């Protein structure tokens, strides 16, 4: 092996080691709901996530045998979940709660396309501010800073409850489900999607999988993941649920989102470069977690759970 090649490999290994060290130092461990709020405030204020992912901070839905753009897939996801959950059976003017609304992308579709009167809540003040900035005055959406584990609404206040990829940030899954179902009127529709682990009691993780799960928890402020079956049981056994809960795993439809989220930076380099050098560093910093997510979902360690039930 030539001296040049040996030196090059050594340099790459050193840089990779330093990168891993820095990556570990800058973890975003879940400590409390405050750490979730701080993380999303930061992601919103630096505008990097919005520049790359658009108005929807969730995965997309990729129909089989159809080429679809990363951002189009996110819009497609909203329509697919509305249809699958039965939320589209609600008449125009129905009151819908969006739990974990982000910067309001899904809320605006629910309001503009389906005619719902939408209230979006998030624990991040920066997200609420940005959601209001992006929402036209005539759009029937309003946004509030609120903890999903302590909803300040009366029992049965909503005809529909919608939540996408918020539950993974909740340290009490029972209370998360209870608050949503409490505010859902009898006969109303719950539409929910979330990141779940496989059943780790039935299929214990290997040492490698334990390491990967730890990284996925610590990098994006997640207290814990639970299985699709475990969360469906929480919904079934809740006193405000009809007990008729249907669930599915949408890994097949959503998995392309992970690599597409990286490609988006290549397709739209100015979205990053226009924000300055720090934005480039921040975007590169997220790539290992995205790749781990992609691996975990493809291998079945993680599952994309969707749930529907009636109040």
Short mmCIF file of N, CA and C in Angstrom, two decimals, residues 239-308:
data_model
loop_
_atom_site.label_atom_id
_atom_site.label_comp_id
_atom_site.label_asym_id
_atom_site.label_seq_id
_atom_site.Cartn_x
_atom_site.Cartn_y
_atom_site.Cartn_z
N UNK A 239 -60.76 4.41 28.67
CA UNK A 239 -62.18 4.50 29.00
C UNK A 239 -62.97 5.34 28.00
N UNK A 240 -62.28 6.24 27.28
CA UNK A 240 -62.96 7.10 26.31
C UNK A 240 -62.94 6.55 24.89
N UNK A 241 -62.38 5.37 24.72
CA UNK A 241 -62.30 4.74 23.41
C UNK A 241 -63.47 3.80 23.19
N UNK A 242 -63.87 3.67 21.93
CA UNK A 242 -64.91 2.69 21.59
C UNK A 242 -64.39 1.28 21.71
N UNK A 243 -63.05 1.14 21.79
CA UNK A 243 -62.42 -0.18 21.88
C UNK A 243 -62.16 -0.80 20.53
N UNK A 244 -62.66 -0.17 19.47
CA UNK A 244 -62.45 -0.68 18.11
C UNK A 244 -61.30 0.08 17.47
N UNK A 245 -60.11 -0.43 17.67
CA UNK A 245 -58.89 0.22 17.20
C UNK A 245 -58.30 -0.60 16.05
N UNK A 246 -58.00 0.07 14.96
CA UNK A 246 -57.35 -0.58 13.82
C UNK A 246 -55.97 0.05 13.66
N UNK A 247 -54.97 -0.78 13.42
CA UNK A 247 -53.61 -0.27 13.29
C UNK A 247 -52.88 -0.99 12.15
N UNK A 248 -51.80 -0.38 11.70
CA UNK A 248 -51.03 -0.96 10.60
C UNK A 248 -49.60 -0.43 10.69
N UNK A 249 -48.72 -1.04 9.92
CA UNK A 249 -47.32 -0.63 9.83
C UNK A 249 -47.09 -0.10 8.41
N UNK A 250 -46.80 1.18 8.28
CA UNK A 250 -46.60 1.82 6.98
C UNK A 250 -45.13 1.97 6.61
N UNK A 251 -44.26 1.12 7.13
CA UNK A 251 -42.84 1.20 6.78
C UNK A 251 -42.62 1.23 5.27
N UNK A 252 -43.31 0.35 4.57
CA UNK A 252 -43.11 0.21 3.13
C UNK A 252 -43.35 1.53 2.40
N UNK A 253 -44.37 2.28 2.85
CA UNK A 253 -44.75 3.51 2.16
C UNK A 253 -43.92 4.72 2.57
N UNK A 254 -43.36 4.69 3.78
CA UNK A 254 -42.69 5.88 4.30
C UNK A 254 -41.17 5.80 4.29
N UNK A 255 -40.60 4.59 4.20
CA UNK A 255 -39.15 4.43 4.30
C UNK A 255 -38.32 5.26 3.32
N UNK A 256 -38.79 5.48 2.06
CA UNK A 256 -37.98 6.29 1.14
C UNK A 256 -37.70 7.70 1.64
N UNK A 257 -38.47 8.15 2.63
CA UNK A 257 -38.30 9.52 3.13
C UNK A 257 -36.91 9.77 3.69
N UNK A 258 -36.29 8.74 4.28
CA UNK A 258 -35.02 8.97 4.97
C UNK A 258 -33.91 9.36 3.99
N UNK A 259 -33.72 8.55 2.96
CA UNK A 259 -32.70 8.91 1.98
C UNK A 259 -33.09 10.16 1.20
N UNK A 260 -34.39 10.33 0.95
CA UNK A 260 -34.85 11.51 0.24
C UNK A 260 -34.55 12.78 1.03
N UNK A 261 -34.58 12.69 2.35
CA UNK A 261 -34.30 13.88 3.16
C UNK A 261 -32.84 14.30 3.03
N UNK A 262 -31.95 13.32 2.77
CA UNK A 262 -30.55 13.65 2.52
C UNK A 262 -30.38 14.18 1.10
N UNK A 263 -31.03 13.53 0.14
CA UNK A 263 -30.95 13.98 -1.25
C UNK A 263 -31.49 15.40 -1.43
N UNK A 264 -32.44 15.76 -0.57
CA UNK A 264 -33.03 17.10 -0.67
C UNK A 264 -31.97 18.18 -0.53
N UNK A 265 -30.98 17.94 0.33
CA UNK A 265 -29.89 18.89 0.48
C UNK A 265 -29.03 18.99 -0.76
N UNK A 266 -28.95 17.88 -1.50
CA UNK A 266 -28.19 17.87 -2.76
C UNK A 266 -28.99 18.54 -3.86
N UNK A 267 -30.30 18.28 -3.88
CA UNK A 267 -31.16 18.88 -4.89
C UNK A 267 -31.33 20.38 -4.70
N UNK A 268 -31.33 20.80 -3.43
CA UNK A 268 -31.53 22.22 -3.12
C UNK A 268 -30.37 22.74 -2.27
N UNK A 269 -29.15 22.75 -2.81
CA UNK A 269 -27.99 23.17 -2.00
C UNK A 269 -28.09 24.59 -1.48
N UNK A 270 -28.72 25.48 -2.25
CA UNK A 270 -28.84 26.87 -1.81
C UNK A 270 -29.70 27.01 -0.57
N UNK A 271 -30.59 26.04 -0.35
CA UNK A 271 -31.42 26.08 0.86
C UNK A 271 -30.55 26.03 2.11
N UNK A 272 -29.42 25.34 2.00
CA UNK A 272 -28.49 25.25 3.12
C UNK A 272 -27.46 26.37 3.07
N UNK A 273 -26.82 26.54 1.91
CA UNK A 273 -25.72 27.48 1.79
C UNK A 273 -26.15 28.92 2.04
N UNK A 274 -27.40 29.24 1.71
CA UNK A 274 -27.87 30.61 1.90
C UNK A 274 -28.02 30.97 3.38
N UNK A 275 -28.02 29.95 4.25
CA UNK A 275 -28.13 30.20 5.69
C UNK A 275 -26.77 30.33 6.36
N UNK A 276 -25.69 30.13 5.58
CA UNK A 276 -24.35 30.32 6.13
C UNK A 276 -23.66 29.02 6.50
N UNK A 277 -22.37 29.10 6.86
CA UNK A 277 -21.55 27.91 7.17
C UNK A 277 -22.11 27.06 8.31
N UNK A 278 -22.68 27.70 9.32
CA UNK A 278 -23.20 26.94 10.46
C UNK A 278 -24.33 26.00 10.03
N UNK A 279 -25.11 26.45 9.07
CA UNK A 279 -26.21 25.61 8.58
C UNK A 279 -25.67 24.36 7.89
N UNK A 280 -24.56 24.51 7.18
CA UNK A 280 -23.94 23.36 6.53
C UNK A 280 -23.45 22.35 7.57
N UNK A 281 -22.83 22.85 8.63
CA UNK A 281 -22.36 21.98 9.71
C UNK A 281 -23.54 21.27 10.37
N UNK A 282 -24.61 22.02 10.64
CA UNK A 282 -25.79 21.44 11.29
C UNK A 282 -26.44 20.38 10.41
N UNK A 283 -26.48 20.62 9.12
CA UNK A 283 -27.12 19.65 8.22
C UNK A 283 -26.31 18.36 8.16
N UNK A 284 -24.99 18.48 8.11
CA UNK A 284 -24.12 17.29 8.10
C UNK A 284 -24.25 16.54 9.42
N UNK A 285 -24.43 17.27 10.52
CA UNK A 285 -24.53 16.68 11.84
C UNK A 285 -25.74 15.74 11.96
N UNK A 286 -26.80 15.99 11.17
CA UNK A 286 -28.00 15.16 11.25
C UNK A 286 -27.91 13.87 10.43
N UNK A 287 -26.96 13.81 9.51
CA UNK A 287 -26.91 12.67 8.58
C UNK A 287 -26.74 11.32 9.28
N UNK A 288 -25.85 11.18 10.29
CA UNK A 288 -25.74 9.86 10.94
C UNK A 288 -27.05 9.37 11.54
N UNK A 289 -27.80 10.26 12.18
CA UNK A 289 -29.08 9.85 12.78
C UNK A 289 -30.08 9.46 11.70
N UNK A 290 -30.10 10.20 10.61
CA UNK A 290 -31.00 9.86 9.51
C UNK A 290 -30.66 8.48 8.95
N UNK A 291 -29.36 8.21 8.78
CA UNK A 291 -28.94 6.91 8.26
C UNK A 291 -29.27 5.78 9.24
N UNK A 292 -29.14 6.05 10.52
CA UNK A 292 -29.52 5.05 11.52
C UNK A 292 -31.02 4.80 11.51
N UNK A 293 -31.80 5.87 11.35
CA UNK A 293 -33.25 5.72 11.24
C UNK A 293 -33.60 4.87 10.03
N UNK A 294 -32.97 5.16 8.91
CA UNK A 294 -33.22 4.40 7.69
C UNK A 294 -32.92 2.92 7.92
N UNK A 295 -31.78 2.64 8.53
CA UNK A 295 -31.39 1.25 8.79
C UNK A 295 -32.40 0.58 9.72
N UNK A 296 -32.77 1.28 10.81
CA UNK A 296 -33.66 0.70 11.81
C UNK A 296 -35.04 0.41 11.25
N UNK A 297 -35.56 1.29 10.41
CA UNK A 297 -36.87 1.06 9.82
C UNK A 297 -36.82 -0.04 8.76
N UNK A 298 -35.76 -0.07 7.99
CA UNK A 298 -35.64 -1.11 6.95
C UNK A 298 -35.47 -2.49 7.56
N UNK A 299 -34.76 -2.57 8.69
CA UNK A 299 -34.52 -3.85 9.34
C UNK A 299 -35.68 -4.29 10.24
N UNK A 300 -36.65 -3.40 10.44
CA UNK A 300 -37.79 -3.76 11.28
C UNK A 300 -37.57 -3.52 12.76
N UNK A 301 -36.42 -2.95 13.12
CA UNK A 301 -36.21 -2.57 14.51
C UNK A 301 -37.18 -1.46 14.90
N UNK A 302 -37.42 -0.56 13.94
CA UNK A 302 -38.41 0.51 14.10
C UNK A 302 -39.56 0.27 13.12
N UNK A 303 -40.74 0.72 13.50
CA UNK A 303 -41.92 0.54 12.66
C UNK A 303 -42.73 1.84 12.65
N UNK A 304 -43.33 2.12 11.50
CA UNK A 304 -44.15 3.34 11.38
C UNK A 304 -45.61 2.96 11.61
N UNK A 305 -46.06 3.17 12.82
CA UNK A 305 -47.42 2.76 13.19
C UNK A 305 -48.47 3.79 12.83
N UNK A 306 -49.58 3.33 12.28
CA UNK A 306 -50.75 4.20 12.06
C UNK A 306 -51.93 3.58 12.79
N UNK A 307 -52.77 4.44 13.36
CA UNK A 307 -53.87 3.98 14.21
C UNK A 307 -55.13 4.77 13.89
N UNK A 308 -56.26 4.10 13.99
CA UNK A 308 -57.53 4.81 13.88
C UNK A 308 -58.52 4.19 14.85
#
